[in-house]
Amino acid sequence: MDQINEQFNPQQDNQLAEFADQVMQGKLNRPASSLTDELLGLKETILRLSNGFPPNPLDDAAIKQMHVRLKARIRREEKAAKPSFWKKWFGRDVSPQLGLAFTILAVLIVVFVSTPSLTAPGSTTTGTASTPVNFIAAAVLAAVLFVVFWVTRRK
Amino acid sequence: MLYSVKFINPFSPSTTTKYMENTSNSPFQGPSDELLIQQFKDGSQSAFDQLYYRHLPKVFKRVRYVVPENDVEDVTQEIFIAALNSLSSFRGDAKFSTWLRTLTNYKVAEFYRRRTRKQEPLLSPLSDASAHTTGSSSKTMEERIYLQRALQDLPENYREIIMLRFAEDLQFNEIAELISQNLEATKSLFRRAIAALRTHLDK
């Protein structure tokens, strides 16, 4: 930026502001000639700006049409927006974390309930088959579910 | 969010005479922005329609100053969709028009970030000007593209004051209040902004 532009020049500031006001009101479409080169150049820039962007681009009909198109887009986007995996399975009000907790709990229950009991005939000793292995399987399942949740969570 | 698609004409007598409370930033009689926002929060989708009708012209004009012609409506729609989605969390710390202006600037910046990621040209090439002859001559379109490029290259405070005066048609005293400066400082900033724009246009 040149030095002239940075100078404090209230008179020029006021003249330019007044000119901009008049241009915006449609009262002027060219700068007066008896001006300094600097001010003349600035006024020409204002006119370029004003002429480049006509003041009223939208009439009532255009606004209504845009409104209709906006609503159509909103409807399209609502249809296109897929609910997350957790919402699909557990409904809108259940958080993904709660859904995950329920799932892990359900898996653990299934694992332990389905564990074959080993009861020797005629014996009072009851045991479960390879209990440590089932714990590991449950832990692995829980870990897999957690990874699935982490990867598929909505960002 | 579910959104009623029932068309409400906010200019109809039934809507404009329902509330006679005026608002300083409204071109017509009607409920204030604050009241409409409250009604929207209470479930009235038509309240959003009224906000849309009231603020669309200024938002559209502001976007048109800095976004290529082909994308103006698209970006404008994105602004109002974002407004619709976040209006329920609007706390009223600032005026709605100020909030919407900030949202507009954010969405315009996002538009350019997207373009940069896709490695598309940031602004229309001048050859695009010949494609837009409806309502504007090719020369006017070319001039507009020059102006948009120059505006985009300006520092933010310079671009903002030009937009407030030309795109939003705010008076200098209103701009001064908005940017928390006195009138003289505002006019001085405007002159420096125009000088900077001129420099960019002359390049």
PDB file of C-alpha atoms in Angstrom, chain A residues 38-155:
ATOM      1  CA  GLU A  38      -5.910  10.088  -6.097  1.00  0.00           C
ATOM      2  CA  LEU A  39      -9.525  10.836  -5.227  1.00  0.00           C
ATOM      3  CA  LEU A  40     -10.626  10.474  -8.827  1.00  0.00           C
ATOM      4  CA  GLY A  41      -9.064   7.011  -8.984  1.00  0.00           C
ATOM      5  CA  LEU A  42     -10.788   5.965  -5.769  1.00  0.00           C
ATOM      6  CA  LYS A  43     -14.162   7.195  -6.993  1.00  0.00           C
ATOM      7  CA  GLU A  44     -13.701   5.317 -10.245  1.00  0.00           C
ATOM      8  CA  THR A  45     -13.003   2.178  -8.226  1.00  0.00           C
ATOM      9  CA  ILE A  46     -16.259   2.699  -6.321  1.00  0.00           C
ATOM     10  CA  LEU A  47     -18.129   3.060  -9.603  1.00  0.00           C
ATOM     11  CA  ARG A  48     -16.521  -0.114 -10.964  1.00  0.00           C
ATOM     12  CA  LEU A  49     -17.618  -1.942  -7.847  1.00  0.00           C
ATOM     13  CA  SER A  50     -21.139  -0.559  -8.039  1.00  0.00           C
ATOM     14  CA  ASN A  51     -21.511  -1.285 -11.760  1.00  0.00           C
ATOM     15  CA  GLY A  52     -20.035  -4.769 -11.430  1.00  0.00           C
ATOM     16  CA  PHE A  53     -22.700  -5.841  -8.953  1.00  0.00           C
ATOM     17  CA  PRO A  54     -26.159  -4.432  -9.692  1.00  0.00           C
ATOM     18  CA  PRO A  55     -27.958  -3.554  -6.453  1.00  0.00           C
ATOM     19  CA  ASN A  56     -31.096  -5.727  -6.658  1.00  0.00           C
ATOM     20  CA  PRO A  57     -30.318  -9.119  -8.145  1.00  0.00           C
ATOM     21  CA  LEU A  58     -33.285 -10.897  -6.550  1.00  0.00           C
ATOM     22  CA  ASP A  59     -36.926 -10.074  -7.080  1.00  0.00           C
ATOM     23  CA  ASP A  60     -39.788 -11.685  -5.146  1.00  0.00           C
ATOM     24  CA  ALA A  61     -40.263 -14.432  -7.725  1.00  0.00           C
ATOM     25  CA  ALA A  62     -36.571 -15.360  -7.628  1.00  0.00           C
ATOM     26  CA  ILE A  63     -36.623 -15.445  -3.825  1.00  0.00           C
ATOM     27  CA  LYS A  64     -39.637 -17.769  -3.852  1.00  0.00           C
ATOM     28  CA  GLN A  65     -37.994 -20.063  -6.385  1.00  0.00           C
ATOM     29  CA  MET A  66     -34.830 -20.189  -4.302  1.00  0.00           C
ATOM     30  CA  HIS A  67     -36.924 -21.023  -1.254  1.00  0.00           C
ATOM     31  CA  VAL A  68     -38.558 -23.932  -3.063  1.00  0.00           C
ATOM     32  CA  ARG A  69     -35.164 -25.213  -4.237  1.00  0.00           C
ATOM     33  CA  LEU A  70     -33.753 -24.897  -0.719  1.00  0.00           C
ATOM     34  CA  LYS A  71     -36.580 -27.001   0.689  1.00  0.00           C
ATOM     35  CA  ALA A  72     -36.160 -29.581  -2.040  1.00  0.00           C
ATOM     36  CA  ARG A  73     -32.460 -29.817  -1.182  1.00  0.00           C
ATOM     37  CA  ILE A  74     -33.213 -30.174   2.522  1.00  0.00           C
ATOM     38  CA  ARG A  75     -35.631 -33.017   1.749  1.00  0.00           C
ATOM     39  CA  ARG A  76     -33.066 -34.716  -0.501  1.00  0.00           C
ATOM     40  CA  GLU A  77     -30.366 -34.447   2.139  1.00  0.00           C
ATOM     41  CA  GLU A  78     -32.668 -35.798   4.833  1.00  0.00           C
ATOM     42  CA  LYS A  79     -33.466 -38.818   2.662  1.00  0.00           C
ATOM     43  CA  ALA A  80     -29.829 -39.354   1.818  1.00  0.00           C
ATOM     44  CA  ALA A  81     -28.620 -39.102   5.402  1.00  0.00           C
ATOM     45  CA  LYS A  82     -28.306 -42.688   6.635  1.00  0.00           C
ATOM     46  CA  PRO A  83     -28.779 -43.335  10.335  1.00  0.00           C
ATOM     47  CA  SER A  84     -25.699 -44.669  12.042  1.00  0.00           C
ATOM     48  CA  PHE A  85     -25.352 -48.384  12.735  1.00  0.00           C
ATOM     49  CA  TRP A  86     -26.098 -47.872  16.416  1.00  0.00           C
ATOM     50  CA  LYS A  87     -29.145 -45.721  15.808  1.00  0.00           C
ATOM     51  CA  LYS A  88     -30.515 -48.263  13.364  1.00  0.00           C
ATOM     52  CA  TRP A  89     -30.199 -51.041  15.922  1.00  0.00           C
ATOM     53  CA  PHE A  90     -31.030 -49.239  19.111  1.00  0.00           C
ATOM     54  CA  GLY A  91     -33.221 -46.323  18.060  1.00  0.00           C
ATOM     55  CA  ARG A  92     -32.615 -42.594  17.986  1.00  0.00           C
ATOM     56  CA  ASP A  93     -32.326 -41.979  21.712  1.00  0.00           C
ATOM     57  CA  VAL A  94     -29.714 -44.575  22.565  1.00  0.00           C
ATOM     58  CA  SER A  95     -26.155 -43.323  22.519  1.00  0.00           C
ATOM     59  CA  PRO A  96     -23.557 -45.382  20.613  1.00  0.00           C
ATOM     60  CA  GLN A  97     -21.691 -46.025  23.866  1.00  0.00           C
ATOM     61  CA  LEU A  98     -24.779 -47.451  25.537  1.00  0.00           C
ATOM     62  CA  GLY A  99     -25.486 -49.536  22.447  1.00  0.00           C
ATOM     63  CA  LEU A 100     -21.976 -50.926  22.544  1.00  0.00           C
ATOM     64  CA  ALA A 101     -22.291 -51.759  26.239  1.00  0.00           C
ATOM     65  CA  PHE A 102     -25.563 -53.642  25.596  1.00  0.00           C
ATOM     66  CA  THR A 103     -24.010 -55.541  22.724  1.00  0.00           C
ATOM     67  CA  ILE A 104     -20.961 -56.589  24.724  1.00  0.00           C
ATOM     68  CA  LEU A 105     -23.176 -57.642  27.599  1.00  0.00           C
ATOM     69  CA  ALA A 106     -25.363 -59.674  25.254  1.00  0.00           C
ATOM     70  CA  VAL A 107     -22.326 -61.388  23.723  1.00  0.00           C
ATOM     71  CA  LEU A 108     -20.908 -62.218  27.137  1.00  0.00           C
ATOM     72  CA  ILE A 109     -24.227 -63.689  28.272  1.00  0.00           C
ATOM     73  CA  VAL A 110     -24.463 -65.793  25.110  1.00  0.00           C
ATOM     74  CA  VAL A 111     -20.879 -67.031  25.558  1.00  0.00           C
ATOM     75  CA  PHE A 112     -21.348 -68.044  29.161  1.00  0.00           C
ATOM     76  CA  VAL A 113     -24.800 -69.539  28.717  1.00  0.00           C
ATOM     77  CA  SER A 114     -23.676 -71.609  25.768  1.00  0.00           C
ATOM     78  CA  THR A 115     -20.618 -72.937  27.541  1.00  0.00           C
ATOM     79  CA  PRO A 116     -21.053 -76.696  27.750  1.00  0.00           C
ATOM     80  CA  SER A 117     -21.303 -77.990  31.286  1.00  0.00           C
ATOM     81  CA  LEU A 118     -19.229 -80.958  32.213  1.00  0.00           C
ATOM     82  CA  THR A 119     -20.935 -83.003  34.780  1.00  0.00           C
ATOM     83  CA  ALA A 120     -19.527 -86.420  35.178  1.00  0.00           C
ATOM     84  CA  PRO A 121     -22.245 -89.039  35.638  1.00  0.00           C
ATOM     85  CA  GLY A 122     -22.579 -89.898  39.283  1.00  0.00           C
ATOM     86  CA  SER A 123     -20.314 -87.077  40.333  1.00  0.00           C
ATOM     87  CA  THR A 124     -21.188 -83.919  42.299  1.00  0.00           C
ATOM     88  CA  THR A 125     -18.359 -81.994  40.689  1.00  0.00           C
ATOM     89  CA  THR A 126     -19.429 -79.705  37.963  1.00  0.00           C
ATOM     90  CA  GLY A 127     -16.976 -77.933  35.731  1.00  0.00           C
ATOM     91  CA  THR A 128     -16.967 -75.918  32.573  1.00  0.00           C
ATOM     92  CA  ALA A 129     -15.044 -76.928  29.584  1.00  0.00           C
ATOM     93  CA  SER A 130     -11.851 -75.022  29.120  1.00  0.00           C
ATOM     94  CA  THR A 131     -13.045 -71.964  31.033  1.00  0.00           C
ATOM     95  CA  PRO A 132      -9.878 -69.909  30.402  1.00  0.00           C
ATOM     96  CA  VAL A 133     -10.317 -70.340  26.644  1.00  0.00           C
ATOM     97  CA  ASN A 134     -13.899 -69.010  26.864  1.00  0.00           C
ATOM     98  CA  PHE A 135     -12.727 -65.986  28.767  1.00  0.00           C
ATOM     99  CA  ILE A 136     -10.211 -65.308  26.049  1.00  0.00           C
ATOM    100  CA  ALA A 137     -12.872 -65.784  23.360  1.00  0.00           C
ATOM    101  CA  ALA A 138     -15.189 -63.363  25.141  1.00  0.00           C
ATOM    102  CA  ALA A 139     -12.422 -60.855  25.540  1.00  0.00           C
ATOM    103  CA  VAL A 140     -11.503 -61.150  21.871  1.00  0.00           C
ATOM    104  CA  LEU A 141     -15.146 -60.721  20.869  1.00  0.00           C
ATOM    105  CA  ALA A 142     -15.471 -57.663  23.053  1.00  0.00           C
ATOM    106  CA  ALA A 143     -12.299 -56.238  21.562  1.00  0.00           C
ATOM    107  CA  VAL A 144     -13.533 -56.911  18.029  1.00  0.00           C
ATOM    108  CA  LEU A 145     -16.838 -55.218  18.803  1.00  0.00           C
ATOM    109  CA  PHE A 146     -15.038 -52.246  20.263  1.00  0.00           C
ATOM    110  CA  VAL A 147     -12.869 -51.964  17.134  1.00  0.00           C
ATOM    111  CA  VAL A 148     -15.969 -52.232  14.920  1.00  0.00           C
ATOM    112  CA  PHE A 149     -17.610 -49.499  16.982  1.00  0.00           C
ATOM    113  CA  TRP A 150     -14.525 -47.299  16.767  1.00  0.00           C
ATOM    114  CA  VAL A 151     -14.191 -47.708  13.013  1.00  0.00           C
ATOM    115  CA  THR A 152     -17.892 -47.246  12.216  1.00  0.00           C
ATOM    116  CA  ARG A 153     -18.578 -44.414  14.623  1.00  0.00           C
ATOM    117  CA  ARG A 154     -19.939 -41.248  13.051  1.00  0.00           C
ATOM    118  CA  LYS A 155     -17.357 -38.481  12.967  1.00  0.00           C
TER     119      LYS A 155
END
